[in-house]
mmCIF file of C-alpha atoms and ligand atoms in Angstrom:
data_model
loop_
_atom_site.group_PDB
_atom_site.id
_atom_site.type_symbol
_atom_site.label_atom_id
_atom_site.label_comp_id
_atom_site.label_asym_id
_atom_site.label_seq_id
_atom_site.Cartn_x
_atom_site.Cartn_y
_atom_site.Cartn_z
ATOM 1 C CA MET H 1243 -23.600 4.958 6.212
ATOM 2 C CA ARG H 1244 -23.935 2.144 8.662
ATOM 3 C CA SER H 1245 -21.033 -0.110 9.549
ATOM 4 C CA ASP H 1246 -21.832 -3.589 10.822
ATOM 5 C CA ARG H 1247 -18.338 -4.590 11.870
ATOM 6 C CA ILE H 1248 -14.629 -3.943 11.979
ATOM 7 C CA ASP H 1249 -13.503 -5.429 8.682
ATOM 8 C CA HIS H 1250 -9.881 -5.552 9.743
ATOM 9 C CA ILE H 1251 -7.134 -3.957 11.784
ATOM 10 C CA GLY H 1252 -4.126 -2.889 9.726
ATOM 11 C CA VAL H 1253 -0.728 -3.523 11.290
ATOM 12 C CA ALA H 1254 2.520 -2.168 9.817
ATOM 13 C CA VAL H 1255 5.290 -4.776 9.901
ATOM 14 C CA LYS H 1256 8.842 -4.997 8.607
ATOM 15 C CA SER H 1257 8.392 -8.652 7.682
ATOM 16 C CA ILE H 1258 5.113 -10.545 7.271
ATOM 17 C CA GLU H 1259 6.982 -13.826 7.582
ATOM 18 C CA GLU H 1260 8.438 -12.817 10.924
ATOM 19 C CA ARG H 1261 5.086 -11.668 12.351
ATOM 20 C CA LEU H 1262 3.328 -14.856 11.262
ATOM 21 C CA ARG H 1263 5.145 -16.441 14.195
ATOM 22 C CA LEU H 1264 2.711 -14.580 16.456
ATOM 23 C CA TYR H 1265 -0.544 -14.766 14.520
ATOM 24 C CA ARG H 1266 -0.269 -18.127 12.779
ATOM 25 C CA ASP H 1267 2.178 -20.128 14.842
ATOM 26 C CA LEU H 1268 1.383 -18.959 18.376
ATOM 27 C CA LEU H 1269 -2.263 -17.868 18.140
ATOM 28 C CA LYS H 1270 -3.143 -20.535 15.521
ATOM 29 C CA LEU H 1271 -5.146 -18.065 13.438
ATOM 30 C CA GLU H 1272 -5.689 -18.845 9.779
ATOM 31 C CA LEU H 1273 -3.625 -17.037 7.138
ATOM 32 C CA THR H 1274 -6.207 -16.586 4.391
ATOM 33 C CA GLU H 1275 -4.297 -14.683 1.726
ATOM 34 C CA ILE H 1276 -1.091 -12.903 0.818
ATOM 35 C CA GLU H 1277 -1.257 -10.364 -1.980
ATOM 36 C CA GLU H 1278 1.165 -7.876 -3.510
ATOM 37 C CA LEU H 1279 -0.157 -4.413 -4.326
ATOM 38 C CA PRO H 1280 2.711 -2.941 -6.376
ATOM 39 C CA GLU H 1281 0.876 0.308 -7.095
ATOM 40 C CA ARG H 1282 0.791 0.961 -3.334
ATOM 41 C CA GLY H 1283 4.282 -0.448 -2.730
ATOM 42 C CA LEU H 1284 2.849 -3.066 -0.395
ATOM 43 C CA LYS H 1285 2.579 -6.715 0.365
ATOM 44 C CA VAL H 1286 -0.431 -7.577 2.533
ATOM 45 C CA ALA H 1287 -1.402 -10.697 4.438
ATOM 46 C CA PHE H 1288 -4.858 -11.301 5.861
ATOM 47 C CA ILE H 1289 -5.357 -13.354 8.992
ATOM 48 C CA LYS H 1290 -8.840 -14.413 9.992
ATOM 49 C CA ALA H 1291 -9.726 -13.693 13.594
ATOM 50 C CA GLY H 1292 -13.385 -14.616 14.081
ATOM 51 C CA ASP H 1293 -15.593 -12.068 12.322
ATOM 52 C CA THR H 1294 -12.734 -9.699 11.701
ATOM 53 C CA ARG H 1295 -9.238 -9.895 10.286
ATOM 54 C CA ILE H 1296 -5.732 -8.678 10.901
ATOM 55 C CA GLU H 1297 -4.077 -7.122 7.847
ATOM 56 C CA LEU H 1298 -0.290 -7.202 7.959
ATOM 57 C CA LEU H 1299 1.253 -4.485 5.788
ATOM 58 C CA GLU H 1300 4.845 -4.949 4.633
ATOM 59 C CA PRO H 1301 6.490 -2.365 2.375
ATOM 60 C CA ILE H 1302 8.002 -3.560 -0.899
ATOM 61 C CA ALA H 1303 8.990 -0.066 -2.080
ATOM 62 C CA GLU H 1304 11.070 2.617 -0.385
ATOM 63 C CA ASN H 1305 8.505 5.350 -1.023
ATOM 64 C CA SER H 1306 5.365 3.531 0.166
ATOM 65 C CA GLN H 1307 3.232 4.949 2.952
ATOM 66 C CA ILE H 1308 4.121 1.987 5.139
ATOM 67 C CA SER H 1309 7.863 2.602 4.664
ATOM 68 C CA LYS H 1310 7.370 6.137 5.959
ATOM 69 C CA PHE H 1311 5.221 4.909 8.833
ATOM 70 C CA LEU H 1312 7.841 2.346 9.893
ATOM 71 C CA GLN H 1313 10.590 4.962 9.726
ATOM 72 C CA THR H 1314 8.771 7.440 11.932
ATOM 73 C CA LYS H 1315 6.731 5.224 14.270
ATOM 74 C CA GLY H 1316 8.077 1.711 13.945
ATOM 75 C CA GLU H 1317 5.933 -1.399 13.782
ATOM 76 C CA GLY H 1318 2.425 -1.208 15.200
ATOM 77 C CA ILE H 1319 -1.250 -0.555 14.530
ATOM 78 C CA HIS H 1320 -1.600 1.506 11.358
ATOM 79 C CA HIS H 1321 -5.354 1.765 10.769
ATOM 80 C CA ILE H 1322 -8.779 0.402 11.674
ATOM 81 C CA ALA H 1323 -11.064 -0.567 8.802
ATOM 82 C CA PHE H 1324 -14.851 -0.541 9.024
ATOM 83 C CA HIS H 1325 -17.042 -2.401 6.579
ATOM 84 C CA VAL H 1326 -19.640 -0.249 4.785
ATOM 85 C CA ASP H 1327 -22.283 -1.222 2.237
ATOM 86 C CA ASN H 1328 -21.615 1.570 -0.248
ATOM 87 C CA ILE H 1329 -18.254 3.280 -0.397
ATOM 88 C CA SER H 1330 -19.348 6.173 -2.633
ATOM 89 C CA ASP H 1331 -22.187 7.075 -0.273
ATOM 90 C CA ALA H 1332 -19.782 6.732 2.653
ATOM 91 C CA ILE H 1333 -17.367 9.259 1.093
ATOM 92 C CA GLU H 1334 -20.168 11.772 0.538
ATOM 93 C CA GLU H 1335 -21.487 11.359 4.066
ATOM 94 C CA ALA H 1336 -17.993 11.706 5.542
ATOM 95 C CA LEU H 1337 -17.448 14.923 3.584
ATOM 96 C CA ALA H 1338 -20.825 16.251 4.719
ATOM 97 C CA MET H 1339 -19.733 15.645 8.341
ATOM 98 C CA ASP H 1340 -16.397 17.464 7.860
ATOM 99 C CA MET H 1341 -14.261 14.344 7.871
ATOM 100 C CA THR H 1342 -11.373 14.314 5.426
ATOM 101 C CA PRO H 1343 -11.274 11.417 2.942
ATOM 102 C CA LEU H 1344 -7.765 11.016 1.496
ATOM 103 C CA SER H 1345 -9.323 10.616 -1.938
ATOM 104 C CA LYS H 1346 -12.584 11.773 -3.461
ATOM 105 C CA GLU H 1347 -12.958 8.509 -5.357
ATOM 106 C CA PRO H 1348 -12.842 4.956 -3.968
ATOM 107 C CA GLN H 1349 -9.470 3.240 -4.357
ATOM 108 C CA ASP H 1350 -8.769 -0.412 -5.152
ATOM 109 C CA GLY H 1351 -8.011 -2.359 -1.996
ATOM 110 C CA ALA H 1352 -6.789 -5.897 -1.444
ATOM 111 C CA GLY H 1353 -9.048 -8.761 -2.487
ATOM 112 C CA GLY H 1354 -11.069 -6.708 -4.992
ATOM 113 C CA THR H 1355 -12.440 -4.344 -2.353
ATOM 114 C CA LYS H 1356 -13.152 -0.619 -2.732
ATOM 115 C CA ILE H 1357 -11.636 1.508 -0.002
ATOM 116 C CA VAL H 1358 -11.092 5.035 1.226
ATOM 117 C CA PHE H 1359 -9.099 6.371 4.174
ATOM 118 C CA LEU H 1360 -10.204 9.204 6.475
ATOM 119 C CA HIS H 1361 -7.439 11.514 7.657
ATOM 120 C CA PRO H 1362 -6.567 11.017 11.361
ATOM 121 C CA LYS H 1363 -6.833 14.752 11.985
ATOM 122 C CA SER H 1364 -10.566 14.494 11.339
ATOM 123 C CA THR H 1365 -11.149 11.291 13.325
ATOM 124 C CA GLY H 1366 -9.423 11.828 16.652
ATOM 125 C CA GLY H 1367 -6.032 10.467 15.734
ATOM 126 C CA ILE H 1368 -6.978 7.166 14.083
ATOM 127 C CA LEU H 1369 -6.419 6.474 10.406
ATOM 128 C CA VAL H 1370 -9.852 5.047 9.546
ATOM 129 C CA GLU H 1371 -10.366 2.927 6.448
ATOM 130 C CA LEU H 1372 -13.827 2.327 5.002
ATOM 131 C CA VAL H 1373 -14.180 -0.901 3.006
ATOM 132 C CA GLU H 1374 -16.839 -2.081 0.600
ATOM 133 C CA GLY H 1375 -16.851 -5.542 -0.854
ATOM 134 C CA PHE H 1376 -15.457 -8.129 1.505
ATOM 135 C CA HIS H 1377 -17.972 -10.755 2.524
ATOM 136 C CA ARG H 1378 -17.653 -13.313 5.223
ATOM 137 C CA GLU H 1379 -17.638 -17.012 4.486
ATOM 138 C CA GLY H 1380 -21.094 -18.256 3.660
ATOM 139 C CA CYS H 1381 -22.174 -15.102 1.843
ATOM 140 C CA SER H 1382 -23.297 -15.704 -1.708
ATOM 141 C CA ASN H 1383 -21.055 -12.960 -3.067
ATOM 142 C CA GLY H 1384 -17.955 -14.853 -1.961
HETATM 143 ZN ZN1 LIG R 2597 -6.622 -1.975 5.498
#
């Protein structure tokens, strides 16, 4: 696989609305979308920051991963997501290099993307997300 950029940085928050004071109101970054992902117990907001994005992750269910993260670690950086061209190839290559994908099949991410996470124990302590399918403005694929 070859990654050409950080697609986004995932930040766990208790309240998206509250954190928009920093990103939207103070830093004047553009809020591009808010989406609920009920199957993951999450509400996510994407904020454009040049060629990359900040993803705010707010739990909407008690048992979501983000709820557990907030309980144990509090608000803060949750994961770093790298864009890849082909998520299925990326999973196979990660496995071949003894990384630990959290699923063997790509999962549905926000905005119609395909994603997989790599376990922090295999990456030096960072929850790494691989993302296929988000294109910057100006790309024909939208
Ligand atoms: Zn993410």
